[in-house]
PDB file of C-alpha atoms in Angstrom:
ATOM      1  CA  MET T 144     110.523  25.455 153.505  1.00 65.00           C
ATOM      2  CA  LEU T 145     107.818  26.694 151.143  1.00 78.00           C
ATOM      3  CA  LYS T 146     109.590  26.146 147.858  1.00 85.00           C
ATOM      4  CA  LYS T 147     108.298  24.640 144.668  1.00 85.00           C
ATOM      5  CA  GLY T 148     108.368  20.891 144.902  1.00 86.00           C
ATOM      6  CA  ASN T 149     106.864  20.879 148.390  1.00 90.00           C
ATOM      7  CA  LYS T 150     103.192  19.809 148.682  1.00 93.00           C
ATOM      8  CA  LEU T 151     102.655  22.493 151.285  1.00 95.00           C
ATOM      9  CA  TYR T 152     103.569  25.107 148.653  1.00 95.00           C
ATOM     10  CA  SER T 153     100.871  23.809 146.321  1.00 95.00           C
ATOM     11  CA  ILE T 154      98.303  23.563 149.127  1.00 96.00           C
ATOM     12  CA  LEU T 155      98.828  27.026 150.611  1.00 95.00           C
ATOM     13  CA  PHE T 156      99.154  28.917 147.336  1.00 95.00           C
ATOM     14  CA  GLY T 157      96.662  26.915 145.237  1.00 95.00           C
ATOM     15  CA  LYS T 158      99.240  26.039 142.596  1.00 95.00           C
ATOM     16  CA  CYS T 159      99.067  23.146 140.170  1.00 96.00           C
ATOM     17  CA  PRO T 160     100.018  20.055 142.198  1.00 95.00           C
ATOM     18  CA  ARG T 161     102.067  18.572 139.365  1.00 95.00           C
ATOM     19  CA  CYS T 162     104.250  21.513 138.254  1.00 94.00           C
ATOM     20  CA  HIS T 163     103.592  24.275 140.840  1.00 94.00           C
ATOM     21  CA  GLN T 164     103.621  26.853 138.024  1.00 92.00           C
ATOM     22  CA  GLU T 165     100.136  28.333 137.799  1.00 93.00           C
ATOM     23  CA  SER T 166      97.155  28.857 140.052  1.00 95.00           C
ATOM     24  CA  MET T 167      94.400  26.264 139.803  1.00 96.00           C
ATOM     25  CA  TYR T 168      91.775  28.977 140.284  1.00 96.00           C
ATOM     26  CA  GLN T 169      90.453  31.452 137.738  1.00 95.00           C
ATOM     27  CA  GLU T 170      90.171  34.193 140.377  1.00 95.00           C
ATOM     28  CA  LYS T 171      93.016  34.907 142.774  1.00 94.00           C
ATOM     29  CA  ASN T 172      90.781  36.499 145.431  1.00 95.00           C
ATOM     30  CA  PRO T 173      88.785  33.811 147.309  1.00 95.00           C
ATOM     31  CA  TYR T 174      86.334  36.459 148.568  1.00 95.00           C
ATOM     32  CA  LYS T 175      84.861  37.035 145.108  1.00 95.00           C
ATOM     33  CA  LEU T 176      82.145  34.573 146.030  1.00 92.00           C
ATOM     34  CA  LYS T 177      80.765  33.944 142.545  1.00 93.00           C
ATOM     35  CA  SER T 178      84.111  32.546 141.448  1.00 93.00           C
ATOM     36  CA  THR T 179      85.602  31.262 144.708  1.00 92.00           C
ATOM     37  CA  LEU T 180      85.754  27.662 143.504  1.00 91.00           C
ATOM     38  CA  ALA T 181      85.992  28.296 139.747  1.00 94.00           C
ATOM     39  CA  LEU T 182      88.902  26.195 138.524  1.00 94.00           C
ATOM     40  CA  ASN T 183      90.815  26.454 135.289  1.00 94.00           C
ATOM     41  CA  GLU T 184      90.161  23.427 133.082  1.00 94.00           C
ATOM     42  CA  ASN T 185      93.828  22.477 132.705  1.00 94.00           C
ATOM     43  CA  CYS T 186      97.197  23.745 133.816  1.00 94.00           C
ATOM     44  CA  SER T 187      98.593  25.837 130.971  1.00 92.00           C
ATOM     45  CA  SER T 188     102.105  24.770 131.939  1.00 91.00           C
ATOM     46  CA  CYS T 189     101.936  20.965 132.298  1.00 92.00           C
ATOM     47  CA  GLY T 190      98.432  20.187 130.979  1.00 92.00           C
ATOM     48  CA  LEU T 191      97.102  18.578 134.176  1.00 94.00           C
ATOM     49  CA  LYS T 192      93.310  18.326 134.052  1.00 94.00           C
ATOM     50  CA  TYR T 193      92.054  19.637 137.414  1.00 94.00           C
ATOM     51  CA  HIS T 194      88.664  17.914 137.231  1.00 89.00           C
ATOM     52  CA  ILE T 195      90.168  14.435 137.306  1.00 88.00           C
ATOM     53  CA  GLU T 196      86.734  12.808 137.184  1.00 90.00           C
ATOM     54  CA  PRO T 197      83.129  13.961 137.614  1.00 85.00           C
ATOM     55  CA  SER T 198      82.427  14.906 141.225  1.00 89.00           C
ATOM     56  CA  PHE T 199      86.122  14.531 142.096  1.00 91.00           C
ATOM     57  CA  PHE T 200      86.060  17.362 144.614  1.00 92.00           C
ATOM     58  CA  TYR T 201      83.187  15.893 146.662  1.00 93.00           C
ATOM     59  CA  GLY T 202      85.900  14.263 148.748  1.00 92.00           C
ATOM     60  CA  SER T 203      87.145  17.688 149.726  1.00 94.00           C
ATOM     61  CA  MET T 204      84.006  18.053 151.860  1.00 94.00           C
ATOM     62  CA  TYR T 205      85.506  15.559 154.294  1.00 95.00           C
ATOM     63  CA  VAL T 206      88.746  17.511 154.336  1.00 96.00           C
ATOM     64  CA  SER T 207      86.835  20.767 154.896  1.00 97.00           C
ATOM     65  CA  TYR T 208      85.453  19.377 158.148  1.00 97.00           C
ATOM     66  CA  ALA T 209      88.981  18.924 159.528  1.00 97.00           C
ATOM     67  CA  VAL T 210      90.151  22.273 158.134  1.00 97.00           C
ATOM     68  CA  GLY T 211      87.110  23.972 159.684  1.00 97.00           C
ATOM     69  CA  ILE T 212      87.942  22.457 163.059  1.00 97.00           C
ATOM     70  CA  ALA T 213      91.528  23.689 162.717  1.00 97.00           C
ATOM     71  CA  PHE T 214      90.245  27.209 161.994  1.00 97.00           C
ATOM     72  CA  THR T 215      87.868  27.246 164.982  1.00 97.00           C
ATOM     73  CA  VAL T 216      90.061  25.838 167.741  1.00 97.00           C
ATOM     74  CA  PRO T 217      92.157  29.023 168.208  1.00 97.00           C
ATOM     75  CA  PRO T 218      89.089  31.345 168.464  1.00 97.00           C
ATOM     76  CA  PHE T 219      87.522  28.920 170.939  1.00 96.00           C
ATOM     77  CA  ILE T 220      90.610  28.830 173.142  1.00 96.00           C
ATOM     78  CA  ILE T 221      91.091  32.596 172.988  1.00 96.00           C
ATOM     79  CA  SER T 222      87.454  33.523 173.613  1.00 96.00           C
ATOM     80  CA  HIS T 223      86.496  30.879 176.149  1.00 94.00           C
ATOM     81  CA  PHE T 224      89.665  30.354 178.153  1.00 95.00           C
ATOM     82  CA  LEU T 225      91.682  33.560 177.767  1.00 96.00           C
ATOM     83  CA  LEU T 226      88.864  36.125 177.574  1.00 96.00           C
ATOM     84  CA  GLN T 227      86.482  34.116 179.798  1.00 96.00           C
ATOM     85  CA  ALA T 228      83.581  34.670 177.381  1.00 96.00           C
ATOM     86  CA  SER T 229      80.326  32.817 177.939  1.00 96.00           C
ATOM     87  CA  LEU T 230      79.569  29.716 175.887  1.00 95.00           C
ATOM     88  CA  LEU T 231      76.978  31.629 173.854  1.00 96.00           C
ATOM     89  CA  THR T 232      79.471  34.377 173.008  1.00 97.00           C
ATOM     90  CA  THR T 233      82.079  31.754 172.181  1.00 97.00           C
ATOM     91  CA  PHE T 234      79.568  30.009 169.910  1.00 97.00           C
ATOM     92  CA  PHE T 235      78.933  33.256 168.014  1.00 97.00           C
ATOM     93  CA  ILE T 236      82.664  33.906 167.688  1.00 97.00           C
ATOM     94  CA  ILE T 237      83.226  30.414 166.279  1.00 97.00           C
ATOM     95  CA  THR T 238      80.270  30.778 163.907  1.00 97.00           C
ATOM     96  CA  GLY T 239      81.555  34.170 162.735  1.00 97.00           C
ATOM     97  CA  THR T 240      85.010  32.717 162.195  1.00 97.00           C
ATOM     98  CA  LEU T 241      83.591  29.928 160.035  1.00 97.00           C
ATOM     99  CA  ILE T 242      81.490  32.343 157.981  1.00 97.00           C
ATOM    100  CA  ILE T 243      84.371  34.747 157.416  1.00 97.00           C
ATOM    101  CA  CYS T 244      86.862  31.975 156.612  1.00 97.00           C
ATOM    102  CA  MET T 245      84.506  29.856 154.484  1.00 97.00           C
ATOM    103  CA  PRO T 246      86.064  30.739 151.091  1.00 97.00           C
ATOM    104  CA  ILE T 247      89.562  30.054 152.393  1.00 97.00           C
ATOM    105  CA  ILE T 248      88.470  26.772 154.008  1.00 97.00           C
ATOM    106  CA  ALA T 249      86.803  25.651 150.765  1.00 96.00           C
ATOM    107  CA  ARG T 250      89.898  26.388 148.685  1.00 97.00           C
ATOM    108  CA  LEU T 251      92.321  24.856 151.161  1.00 97.00           C
ATOM    109  CA  SER T 252      90.186  21.717 151.288  1.00 97.00           C
ATOM    110  CA  ARG T 253      90.237  21.387 147.504  1.00 96.00           C
ATOM    111  CA  ASN T 254      93.972  22.013 147.434  1.00 97.00           C
ATOM    112  CA  ILE T 255      94.597  19.336 150.054  1.00 97.00           C
ATOM    113  CA  TRP T 256      92.282  16.871 148.314  1.00 97.00           C
ATOM    114  CA  ILE T 257      93.906  17.147 144.870  1.00 96.00           C
ATOM    115  CA  ASN T 258      97.366  16.942 146.445  1.00 96.00           C
ATOM    116  CA  PHE T 259      96.426  13.527 147.894  1.00 95.00           C
ATOM    117  CA  PHE T 260      96.185  12.192 144.337  1.00 95.00           C
ATOM    118  CA  VAL T 261      98.649  14.225 142.259  1.00 95.00           C
ATOM    119  CA  ASN T 262     102.347  14.380 143.034  1.00 94.00           C
ATOM    120  CA  TYR T 263     104.897  16.997 142.065  1.00 93.00           C
ATOM    121  CA  ASP T 264     106.792  16.040 138.909  1.00 91.00           C
ATOM    122  CA  LYS T 265     110.079  17.858 138.579  1.00 86.00           C
ATOM    123  CA  SER T 266     110.260  17.043 134.861  1.00 86.00           C
ATOM    124  CA  LYS T 267     106.988  18.944 134.263  1.00 79.00           C
ATOM    125  CA  ALA T 268     108.152  22.052 136.131  1.00 76.00           C
ATOM    126  CA  ILE T 269     109.614  24.914 134.161  1.00 73.00           C
ATOM    127  CA  LYS T 270     112.863  26.122 135.593  1.00 56.00           C
TER     128      LYS T 270
END
């Protein structure tokens, strides 16, 4: 299911959307906050320029809203309905979840956004 050539592979692992060979990010660990969103200029394998145009990744802010919602629904259901926590406690749990997951949400949003515009090209992939 998660093999090269599948958009989900590129999105989840932050690989180049065209060749799926190298990471788009300079730092593998998203929790190194100074370099969480630092991208390589180009893919060293296929040459794809990651900054397609100035301010290209502004669109990922819209995606991050949906990704953030997806990350907060399970804590809400668990805390409010299963654990019967108060709304205030549930609010703090959701807020904590968003703060802790912020680097992952930001990267996933960028990965999803660039994969909207760049398709996998089997001819660019190294076997």
